[in-house]
Coordinates of C-alpha atoms and ligand atoms in Angstrom, one line a residue:
X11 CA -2.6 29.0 -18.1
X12 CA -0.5 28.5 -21.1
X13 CA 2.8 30.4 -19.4
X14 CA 2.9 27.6 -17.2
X15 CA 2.8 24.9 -19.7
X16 CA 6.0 23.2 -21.5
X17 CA 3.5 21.7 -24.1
X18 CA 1.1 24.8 -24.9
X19 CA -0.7 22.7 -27.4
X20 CA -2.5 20.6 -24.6
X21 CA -4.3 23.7 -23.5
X22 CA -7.2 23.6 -25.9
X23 CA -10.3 25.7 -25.8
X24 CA -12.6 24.2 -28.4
X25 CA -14.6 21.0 -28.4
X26 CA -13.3 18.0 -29.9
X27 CA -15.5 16.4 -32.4
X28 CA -14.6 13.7 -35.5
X29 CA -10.9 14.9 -35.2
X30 CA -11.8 18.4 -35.7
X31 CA -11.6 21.5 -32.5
X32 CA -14.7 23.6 -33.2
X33 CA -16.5 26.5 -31.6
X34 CA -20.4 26.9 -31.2
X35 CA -22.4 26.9 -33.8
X36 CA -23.7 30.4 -32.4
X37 CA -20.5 31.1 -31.1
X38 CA -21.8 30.9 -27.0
X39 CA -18.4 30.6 -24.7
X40 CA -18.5 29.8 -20.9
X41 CA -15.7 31.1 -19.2
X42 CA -13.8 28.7 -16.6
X43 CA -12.6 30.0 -13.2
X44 CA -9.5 29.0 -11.2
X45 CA -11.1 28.3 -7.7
X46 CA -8.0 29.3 -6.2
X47 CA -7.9 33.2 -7.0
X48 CA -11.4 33.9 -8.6
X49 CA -9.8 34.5 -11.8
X50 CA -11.0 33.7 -15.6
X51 CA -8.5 31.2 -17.2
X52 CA -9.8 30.9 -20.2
X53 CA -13.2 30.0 -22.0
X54 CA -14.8 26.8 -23.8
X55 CA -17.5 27.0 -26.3
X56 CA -21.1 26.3 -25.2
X57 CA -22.9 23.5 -27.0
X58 CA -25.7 22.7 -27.2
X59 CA -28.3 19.7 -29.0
X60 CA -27.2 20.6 -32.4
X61 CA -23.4 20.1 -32.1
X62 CA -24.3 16.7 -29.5
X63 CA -26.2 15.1 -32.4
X64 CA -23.4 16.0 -34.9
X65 CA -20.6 14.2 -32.6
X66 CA -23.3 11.0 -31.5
X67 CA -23.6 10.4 -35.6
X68 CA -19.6 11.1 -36.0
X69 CA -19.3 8.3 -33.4
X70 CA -22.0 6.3 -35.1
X71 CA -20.0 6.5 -38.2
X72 CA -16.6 5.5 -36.5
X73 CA -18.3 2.5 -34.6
X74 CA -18.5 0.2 -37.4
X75 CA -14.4 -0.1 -37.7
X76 CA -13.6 0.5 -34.0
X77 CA -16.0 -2.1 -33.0
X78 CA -14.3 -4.5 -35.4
X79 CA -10.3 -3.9 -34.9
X80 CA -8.7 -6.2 -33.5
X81 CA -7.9 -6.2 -29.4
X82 CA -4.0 -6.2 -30.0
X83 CA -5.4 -3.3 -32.3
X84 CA -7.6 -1.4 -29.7
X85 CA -4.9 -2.3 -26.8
X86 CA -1.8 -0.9 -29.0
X87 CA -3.6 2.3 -29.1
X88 CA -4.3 2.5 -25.5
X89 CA -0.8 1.6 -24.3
X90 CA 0.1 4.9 -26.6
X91 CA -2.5 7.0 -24.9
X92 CA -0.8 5.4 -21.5
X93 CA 2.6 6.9 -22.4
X94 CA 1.7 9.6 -23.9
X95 CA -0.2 10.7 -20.8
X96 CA 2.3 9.9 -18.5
X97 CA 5.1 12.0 -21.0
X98 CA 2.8 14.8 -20.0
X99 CA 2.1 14.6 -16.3
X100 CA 3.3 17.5 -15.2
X101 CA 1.2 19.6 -17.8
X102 CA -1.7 17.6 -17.1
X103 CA -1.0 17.8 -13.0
X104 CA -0.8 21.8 -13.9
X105 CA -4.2 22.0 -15.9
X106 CA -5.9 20.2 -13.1
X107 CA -4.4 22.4 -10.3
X108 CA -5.3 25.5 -12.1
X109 CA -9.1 24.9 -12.9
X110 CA -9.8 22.1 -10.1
X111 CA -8.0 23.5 -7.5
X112 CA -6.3 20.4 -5.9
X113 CA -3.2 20.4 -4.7
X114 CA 0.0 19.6 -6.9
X115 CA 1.0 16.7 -5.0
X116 CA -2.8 15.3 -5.5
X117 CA -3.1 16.5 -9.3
X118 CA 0.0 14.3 -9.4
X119 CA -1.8 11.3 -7.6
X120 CA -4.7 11.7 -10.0
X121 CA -2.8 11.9 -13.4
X122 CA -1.0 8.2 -11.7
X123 CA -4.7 7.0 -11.0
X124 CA -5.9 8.0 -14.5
X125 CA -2.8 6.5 -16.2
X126 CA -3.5 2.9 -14.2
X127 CA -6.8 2.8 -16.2
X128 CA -5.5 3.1 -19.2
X129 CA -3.2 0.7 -18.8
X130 CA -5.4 -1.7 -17.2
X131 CA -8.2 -1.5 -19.7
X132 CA -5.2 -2.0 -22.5
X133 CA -4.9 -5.3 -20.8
X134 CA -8.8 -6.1 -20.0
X135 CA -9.3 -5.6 -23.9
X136 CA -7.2 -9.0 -25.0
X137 CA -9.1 -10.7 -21.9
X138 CA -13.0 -10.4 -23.8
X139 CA -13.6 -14.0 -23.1
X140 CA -16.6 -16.4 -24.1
X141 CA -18.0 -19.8 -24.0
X142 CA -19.2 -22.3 -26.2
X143 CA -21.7 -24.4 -23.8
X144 CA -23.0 -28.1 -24.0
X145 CA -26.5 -28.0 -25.7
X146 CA -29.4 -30.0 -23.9
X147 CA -30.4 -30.9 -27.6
X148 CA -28.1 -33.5 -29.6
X149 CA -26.2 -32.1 -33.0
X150 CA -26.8 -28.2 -31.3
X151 CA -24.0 -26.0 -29.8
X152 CA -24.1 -22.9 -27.6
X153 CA -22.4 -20.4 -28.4
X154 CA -21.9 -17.2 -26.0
X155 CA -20.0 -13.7 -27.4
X156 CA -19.6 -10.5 -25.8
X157 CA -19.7 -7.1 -28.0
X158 CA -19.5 -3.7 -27.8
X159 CA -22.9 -1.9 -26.8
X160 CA -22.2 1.3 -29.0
X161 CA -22.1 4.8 -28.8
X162 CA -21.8 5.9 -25.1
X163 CA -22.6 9.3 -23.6
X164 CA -20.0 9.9 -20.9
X165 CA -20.9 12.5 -18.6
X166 CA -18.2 13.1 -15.7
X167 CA -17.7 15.9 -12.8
X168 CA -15.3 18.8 -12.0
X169 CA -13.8 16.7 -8.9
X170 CA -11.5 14.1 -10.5
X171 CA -11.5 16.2 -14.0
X172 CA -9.3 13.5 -15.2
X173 CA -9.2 10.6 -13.7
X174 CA -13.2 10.0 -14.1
X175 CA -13.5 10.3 -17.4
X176 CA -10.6 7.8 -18.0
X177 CA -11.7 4.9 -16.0
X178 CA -15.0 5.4 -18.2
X179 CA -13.5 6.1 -22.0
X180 CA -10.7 3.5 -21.4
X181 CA -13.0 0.4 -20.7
X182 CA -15.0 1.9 -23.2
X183 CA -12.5 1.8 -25.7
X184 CA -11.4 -1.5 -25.0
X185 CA -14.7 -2.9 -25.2
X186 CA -14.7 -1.4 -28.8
X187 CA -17.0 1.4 -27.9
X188 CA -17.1 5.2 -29.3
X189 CA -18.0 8.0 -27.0
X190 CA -19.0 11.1 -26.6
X191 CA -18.1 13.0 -23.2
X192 CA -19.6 16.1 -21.8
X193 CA -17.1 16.8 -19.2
X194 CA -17.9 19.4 -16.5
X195 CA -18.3 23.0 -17.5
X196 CA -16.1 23.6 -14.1
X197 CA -13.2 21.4 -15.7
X198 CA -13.0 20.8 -19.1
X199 CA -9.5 21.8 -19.9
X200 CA -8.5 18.5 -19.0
X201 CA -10.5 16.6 -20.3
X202 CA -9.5 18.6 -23.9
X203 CA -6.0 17.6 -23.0
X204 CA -6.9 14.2 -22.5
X205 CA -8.5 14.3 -26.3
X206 CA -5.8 16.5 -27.5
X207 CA -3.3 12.9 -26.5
X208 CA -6.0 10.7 -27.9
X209 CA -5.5 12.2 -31.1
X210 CA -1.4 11.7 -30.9
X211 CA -2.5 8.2 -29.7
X212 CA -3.9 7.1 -32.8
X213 CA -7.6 7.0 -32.2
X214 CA -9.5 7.2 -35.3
X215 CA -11.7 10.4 -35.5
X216 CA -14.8 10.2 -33.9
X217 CA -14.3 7.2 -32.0
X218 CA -13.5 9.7 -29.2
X219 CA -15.7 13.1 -28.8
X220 CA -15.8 16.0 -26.4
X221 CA -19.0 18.4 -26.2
X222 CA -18.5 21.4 -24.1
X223 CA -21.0 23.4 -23.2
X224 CA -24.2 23.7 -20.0
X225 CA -25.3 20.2 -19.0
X226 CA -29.0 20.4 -20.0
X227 CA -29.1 20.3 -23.9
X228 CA -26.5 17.6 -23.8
X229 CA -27.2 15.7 -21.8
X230 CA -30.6 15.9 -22.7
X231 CA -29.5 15.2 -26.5
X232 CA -27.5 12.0 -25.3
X233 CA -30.3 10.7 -23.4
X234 CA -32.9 11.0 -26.1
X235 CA -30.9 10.0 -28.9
X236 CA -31.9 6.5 -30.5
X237 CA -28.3 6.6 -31.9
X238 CA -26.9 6.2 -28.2
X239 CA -27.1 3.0 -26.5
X240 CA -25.7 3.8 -22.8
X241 CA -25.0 6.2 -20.7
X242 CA -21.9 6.6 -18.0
X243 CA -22.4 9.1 -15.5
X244 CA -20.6 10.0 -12.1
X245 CA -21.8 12.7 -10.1
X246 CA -24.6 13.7 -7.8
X247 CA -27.7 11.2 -7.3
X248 CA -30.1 14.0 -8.1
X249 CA -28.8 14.3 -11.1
X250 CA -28.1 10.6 -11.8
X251 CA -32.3 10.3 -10.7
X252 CA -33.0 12.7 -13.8
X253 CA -30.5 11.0 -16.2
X254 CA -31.7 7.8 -15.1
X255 CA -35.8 8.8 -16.4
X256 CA -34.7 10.1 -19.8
X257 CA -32.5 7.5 -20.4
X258 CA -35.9 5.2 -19.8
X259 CA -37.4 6.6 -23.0
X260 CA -34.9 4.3 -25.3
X261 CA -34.3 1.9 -22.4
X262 CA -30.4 2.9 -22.4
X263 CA -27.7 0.8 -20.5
X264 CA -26.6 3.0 -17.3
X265 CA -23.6 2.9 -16.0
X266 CA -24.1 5.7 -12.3
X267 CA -21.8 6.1 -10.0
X268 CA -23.4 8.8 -7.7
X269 CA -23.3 10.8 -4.4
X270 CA -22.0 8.8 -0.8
X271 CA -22.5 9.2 2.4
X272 CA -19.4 7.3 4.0
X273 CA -19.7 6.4 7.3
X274 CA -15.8 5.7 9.5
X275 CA -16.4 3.8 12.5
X276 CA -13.4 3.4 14.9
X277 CA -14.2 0.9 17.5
X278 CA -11.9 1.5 21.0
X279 CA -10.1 -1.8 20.1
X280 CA -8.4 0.2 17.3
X281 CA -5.1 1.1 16.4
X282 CA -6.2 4.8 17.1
X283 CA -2.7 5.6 15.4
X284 CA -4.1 3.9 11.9
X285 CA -7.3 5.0 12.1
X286 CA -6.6 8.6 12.9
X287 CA -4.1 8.7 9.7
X288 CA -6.4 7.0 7.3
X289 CA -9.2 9.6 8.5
X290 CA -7.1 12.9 7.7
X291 CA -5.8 10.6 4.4
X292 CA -9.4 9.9 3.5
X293 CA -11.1 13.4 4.6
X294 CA -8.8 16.0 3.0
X295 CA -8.3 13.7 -0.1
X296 CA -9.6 16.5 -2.8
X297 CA -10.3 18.6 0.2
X298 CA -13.2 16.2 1.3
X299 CA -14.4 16.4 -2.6
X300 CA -15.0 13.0 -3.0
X301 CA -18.0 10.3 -3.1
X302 CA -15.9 8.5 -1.2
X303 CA -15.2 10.8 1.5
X304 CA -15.5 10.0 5.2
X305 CA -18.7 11.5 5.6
X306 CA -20.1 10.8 9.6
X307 CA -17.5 9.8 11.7
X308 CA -18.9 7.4 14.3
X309 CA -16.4 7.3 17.2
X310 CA -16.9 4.7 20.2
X311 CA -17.7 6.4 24.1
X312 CA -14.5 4.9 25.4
X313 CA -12.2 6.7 23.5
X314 CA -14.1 9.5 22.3
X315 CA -12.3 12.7 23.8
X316 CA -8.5 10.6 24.0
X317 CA -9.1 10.3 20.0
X318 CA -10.9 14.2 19.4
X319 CA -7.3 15.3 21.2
X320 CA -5.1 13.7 18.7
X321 CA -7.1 14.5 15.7
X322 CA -7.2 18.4 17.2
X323 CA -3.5 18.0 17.2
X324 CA -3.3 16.6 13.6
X325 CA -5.8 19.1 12.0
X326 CA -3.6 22.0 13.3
X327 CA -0.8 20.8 10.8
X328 CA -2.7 20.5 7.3
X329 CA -1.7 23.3 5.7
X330 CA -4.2 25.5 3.4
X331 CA -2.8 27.5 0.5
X332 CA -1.5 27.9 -2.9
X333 CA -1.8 24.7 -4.6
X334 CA 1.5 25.1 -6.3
X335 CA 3.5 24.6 -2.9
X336 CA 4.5 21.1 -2.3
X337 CA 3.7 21.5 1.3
X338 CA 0.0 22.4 0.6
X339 CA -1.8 19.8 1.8
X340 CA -5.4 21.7 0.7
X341 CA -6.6 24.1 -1.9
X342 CA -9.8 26.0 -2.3
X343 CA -13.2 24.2 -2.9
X344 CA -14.9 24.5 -6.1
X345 CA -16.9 27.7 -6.0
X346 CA -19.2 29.5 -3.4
X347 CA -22.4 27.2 -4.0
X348 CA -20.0 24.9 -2.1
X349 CA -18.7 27.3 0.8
X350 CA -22.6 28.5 1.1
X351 CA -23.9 24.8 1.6
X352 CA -21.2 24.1 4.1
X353 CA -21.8 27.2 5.7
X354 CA -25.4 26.1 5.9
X355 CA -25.0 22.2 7.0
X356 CA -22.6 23.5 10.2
X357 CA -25.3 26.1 10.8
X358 CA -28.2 23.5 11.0
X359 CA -26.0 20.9 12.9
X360 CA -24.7 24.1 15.8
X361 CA -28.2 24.7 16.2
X362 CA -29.4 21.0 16.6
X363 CA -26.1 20.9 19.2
X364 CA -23.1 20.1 17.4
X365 CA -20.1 22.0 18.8
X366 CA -17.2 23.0 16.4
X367 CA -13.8 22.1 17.8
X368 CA -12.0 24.0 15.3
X369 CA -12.5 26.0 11.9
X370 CA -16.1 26.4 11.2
X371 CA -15.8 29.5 8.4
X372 CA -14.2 30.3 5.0
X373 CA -10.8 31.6 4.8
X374 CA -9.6 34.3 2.9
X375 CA -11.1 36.3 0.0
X376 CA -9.6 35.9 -2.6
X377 CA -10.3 32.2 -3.1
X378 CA -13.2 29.7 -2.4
X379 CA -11.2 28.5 0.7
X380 CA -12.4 26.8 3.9
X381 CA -11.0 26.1 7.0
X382 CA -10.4 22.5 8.1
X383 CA -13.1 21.9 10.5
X384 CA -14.1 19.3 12.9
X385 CA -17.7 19.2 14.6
X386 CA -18.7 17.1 17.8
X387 CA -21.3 15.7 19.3
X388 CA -23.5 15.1 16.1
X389 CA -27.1 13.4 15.8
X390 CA -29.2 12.2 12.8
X391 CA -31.6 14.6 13.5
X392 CA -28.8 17.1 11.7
X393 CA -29.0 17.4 8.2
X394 CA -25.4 17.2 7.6
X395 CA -26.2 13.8 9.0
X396 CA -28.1 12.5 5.6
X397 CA -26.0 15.4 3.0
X398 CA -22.7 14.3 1.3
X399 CA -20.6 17.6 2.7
X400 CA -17.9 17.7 -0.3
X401 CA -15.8 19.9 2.1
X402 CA -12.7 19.6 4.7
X403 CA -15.1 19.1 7.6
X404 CA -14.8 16.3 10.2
X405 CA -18.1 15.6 12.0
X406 CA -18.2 13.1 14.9
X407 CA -21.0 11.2 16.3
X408 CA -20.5 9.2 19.7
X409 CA -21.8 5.7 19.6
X410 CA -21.7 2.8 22.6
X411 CA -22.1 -0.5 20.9
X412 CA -21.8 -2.8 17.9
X413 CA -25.6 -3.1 17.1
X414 CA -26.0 0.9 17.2
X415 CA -23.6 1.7 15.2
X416 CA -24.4 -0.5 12.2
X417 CA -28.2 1.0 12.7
X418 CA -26.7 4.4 12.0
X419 CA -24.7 3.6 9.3
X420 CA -27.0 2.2 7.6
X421 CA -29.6 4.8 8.7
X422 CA -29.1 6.4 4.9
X423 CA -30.0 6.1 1.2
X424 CA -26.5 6.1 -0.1
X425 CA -24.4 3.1 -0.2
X426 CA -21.2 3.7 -2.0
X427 CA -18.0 3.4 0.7
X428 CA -17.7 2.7 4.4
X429 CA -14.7 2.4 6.4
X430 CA -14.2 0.3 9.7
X431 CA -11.3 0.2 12.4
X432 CA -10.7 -2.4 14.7
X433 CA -8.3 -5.2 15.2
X434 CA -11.0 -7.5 16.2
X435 CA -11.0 -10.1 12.9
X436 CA -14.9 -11.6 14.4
X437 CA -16.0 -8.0 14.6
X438 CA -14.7 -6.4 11.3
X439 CA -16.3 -9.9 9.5
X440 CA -20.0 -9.2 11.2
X441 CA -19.5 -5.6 10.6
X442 CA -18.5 -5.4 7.2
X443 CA -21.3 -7.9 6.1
X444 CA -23.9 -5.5 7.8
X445 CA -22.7 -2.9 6.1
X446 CA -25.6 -2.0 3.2
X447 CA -22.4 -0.5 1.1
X448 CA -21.0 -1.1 -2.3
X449 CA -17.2 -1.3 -0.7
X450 CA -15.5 -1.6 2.9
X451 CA -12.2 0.1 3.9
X452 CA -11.2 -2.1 7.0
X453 CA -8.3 -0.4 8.3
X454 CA -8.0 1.8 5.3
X455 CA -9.4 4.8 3.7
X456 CA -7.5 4.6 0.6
X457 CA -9.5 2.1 -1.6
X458 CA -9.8 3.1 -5.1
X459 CA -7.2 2.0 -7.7
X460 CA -7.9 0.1 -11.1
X461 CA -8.2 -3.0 -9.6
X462 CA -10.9 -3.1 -7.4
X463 CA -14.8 -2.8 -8.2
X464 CA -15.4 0.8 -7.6
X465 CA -19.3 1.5 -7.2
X466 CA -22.1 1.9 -4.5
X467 CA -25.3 0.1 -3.8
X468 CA -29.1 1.6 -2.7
X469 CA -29.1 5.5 -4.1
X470 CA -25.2 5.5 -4.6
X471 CA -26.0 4.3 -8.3
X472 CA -25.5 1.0 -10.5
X473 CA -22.5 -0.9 -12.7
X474 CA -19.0 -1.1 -11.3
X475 CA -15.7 0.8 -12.9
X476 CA -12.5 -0.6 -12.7
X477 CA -11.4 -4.3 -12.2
X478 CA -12.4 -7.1 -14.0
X479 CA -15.9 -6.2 -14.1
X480 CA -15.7 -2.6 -15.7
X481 CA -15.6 -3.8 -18.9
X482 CA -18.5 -5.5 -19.1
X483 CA -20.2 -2.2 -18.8
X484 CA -19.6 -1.9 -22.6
X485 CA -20.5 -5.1 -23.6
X486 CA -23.3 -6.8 -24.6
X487 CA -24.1 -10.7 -24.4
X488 CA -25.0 -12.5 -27.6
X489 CA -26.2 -16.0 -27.2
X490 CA -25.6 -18.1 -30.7
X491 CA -27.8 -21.2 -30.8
X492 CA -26.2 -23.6 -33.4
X493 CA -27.4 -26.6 -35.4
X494 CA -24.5 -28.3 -36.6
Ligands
SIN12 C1 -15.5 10.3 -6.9 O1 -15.4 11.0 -6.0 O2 -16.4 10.5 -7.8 C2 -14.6 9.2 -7.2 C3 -13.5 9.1 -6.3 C4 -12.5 8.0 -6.6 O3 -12.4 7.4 -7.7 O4 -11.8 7.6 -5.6

């Protein structure tokens, strides 16, 4: 790792707690692979309860002043944690590539995306608005304040190793919250870089922490601790189920942004041109490693084999390989869990009568890669039908009309992105207000930036990131009643 980095400094392999780097108190490491050759890049310490209670009361102790600074205050120091991030791109893009395994070009995309938080929560923190209210009741006025909820556990996954923990810590920040993150065990070199710049920024010690270690103790620590008064999580809805029942113990704010289940329906009155860019756009996006991924692929009768052809055609020129070359246009997936459940979700839907029109297996050895793969003829009676895949594979499911197409997209617990493609206006109005779905790509697959509400509805989780409204996930409401 460090050969390959102008600013060796950003590579840190301890956790980051009240300003300090430390190890373990019992010295446990966990070592973190590069998914693209198997190898060990380096190792992190592995906390546990102990060192998550230490770095909830350092944030307890920092909360009083950081609460309490001014916005131009709180802003100023973002705005430095904008540049300084953006002085280091190419480091950053370099730490994600080697323990994430995305592209170059899309480590790129994701250190932009991560830096447009920053920025924008720099702004939302002067814009913490309230209201003073007519009272019902003569000589009384109503006052109405929004302030920081606390200390916040942040727990974020390995697939946007950056970018997800700084659409969380940035509105978090500018709400006048302190944190502690547990980022993924898979990918936490960036988010130590990320703390590593937060300490050039100017941040006071512990207003930002970073645990490293297994999931279980701290999150487990975060959720029980009386100390902590919300909890931001994005990753998979089983786990955001669990979070979700030991957060109930102290009634903790929750913030989830969980799994999807995306479906892309191209009616035959689409430009079959847009549509078919947007899907290879949206699919191989992080390799398919996305909530937001185009998950079930609903493809009217009329045009069914005409579009199959084209995207046959397309598929044959995304190009798999080291994530260093600019002409990469995918990398490896995470590790082998994810090869073996992909393996097993094509396996279910061949036998059910799915046929695979191209790839279908790994590639290679020395790497967790797959081959881009693209499955026809699927049914809801599959079980990649109702399982977020989190791979390059493309499954398509025939539909005739309007009405059964919105049945099946709907048929599912998860609610987080949908994507429709038509050039119909009256159709893409009824269809996007059927859609039970937290956000609607209509002629696009390409919807998250900082400006629009970013979150799902039904099992897809709670609380919105980004945008005007992800700042009030780290507020509270206080209501003064005055007698003047
Ligand atoms: C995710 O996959 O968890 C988030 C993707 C995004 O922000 O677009």
């Amino acid at each position: 790792m460090l050969e390959k980095l102008a600013d060796k400094k950003l590579f840190r392999t301890k956790s980051y707690i009240a300003g300090s780097w430390c190890d373990a108190d019992n010295h446990n490491i966990i070592e973190v692979i590069n998914p693209s050759n198997k190898q060990v890049i380096g190792t992190i310490p592995n906390m546990g309860e102990a060192e998550t209670k230490r770095a909830i009361d350092y944030a307890y102790g920092a909360l009083e002043n950081w609460k309490w600074t001014s916005v131009k205050d709180r802003a100023d120091i973002l705005y430095k944690w904008y540049d300084l991030i953006l002085a280091n791109r190419d480091d950053l893009a370099t730490i994600i590539v080697l323990e994430q395994g995305k592209t170059i070009t899309e480590a790129h995309k994701e250190i932009a995306y991560s830096a447009s938080f920053v920025k924008w929560f720099a702004e939302e923190a002067r814009r913490i608005y309230g209201k003073i209210i007519p009272s019902p009741i003569k000589n009384q006025k109503i006052m109405v304040t929004s302030e920081a909820v606390g200390v916040v556990g942040i727990i974020t996954p390995w697939n946007f190793p950056s970018s997800m923990i700084i659409r969380k810590v940035s509105a978090a920040f500018a709400a006048g919250c302190t944190v502690v993150i547990k980022p993924s065990e898979l990918t936490p070199y960036s988010a130590l870089a990320l703390g590593e710049l937060a300490s050039r920024a100017g941040f006071p010690d512990g207003v930002l922490n970073i645990v490293t270690g297994e999931a279980g103790a701290i999150a487990g620590e975060l959720t029980s601790n009386k100390i902590v008064k919300k909890i931001s999580f994005t990753g998979s809805t089983r786990v955001g189920k669990l979070l979700m029942s030991q957060a109930a113990g102290n009634i903790q704010r929750l913030s989830l942004e969980l799994g999807g289940n995306a479906p892309f329906i191209i009616f035959d009155d689409a430009d079959l041109d847009v549509a078919l860019n947007c899907l290879i756009a949206g699919k191989f996006r992080n390799n398919g490693q996305s909530c937001v991924s185009p998950n079930r692929i609903y493809l009217q009768k009329t045009i069914y084999e005409k579009f199959i052809d084209k995207l046959t055609n397309e598929i044959n020129k995304v190009k798999l390989g080291d994530c260093f070359d600019k002409d990469a246009t995918i990398g490896p997936l995470i590790n082998q869990a994810s090869i073996d459940k992909i393996t097993y979700l094509i396996k279910d839907a061949v036998s059910k009568g799915a046929k695979i029109f191209s790839g279908g297996s790994k590639a290679g050895e020395d790497g967790y890669f797959f081959q881009p793969t693209i499955l026809v003829d699927a049914n809801h009676q599959m079980e990649i039908a109702a399982t977020e895949i989190f791979g390059p594979v493309m499954v398509i499911y025939p539909f005739e009309t309007e009405d059964q197409v919105i049945k099946l997209a709907n048929d599912t617990d998860y609610g987080l992105a949908s994507y429709i493609f038509s050039k119909d206006y009256a159709r893409i109005y009824r269809v996007s207000d059927a859609l039970e779905y937290g956000m609607v790509g209509i002629n696009e697959a390409i919807i998250s930036n900082e400006i629009g509400p970013f979150g799902g509805i039904k099992q897809s989780g709670m609380g919105r990131e980004g945008s005007y409204l992800g700042i009030n996930e780290y507020l509270n409401i206080k209501y003064k009643c005055w007698n003047v």
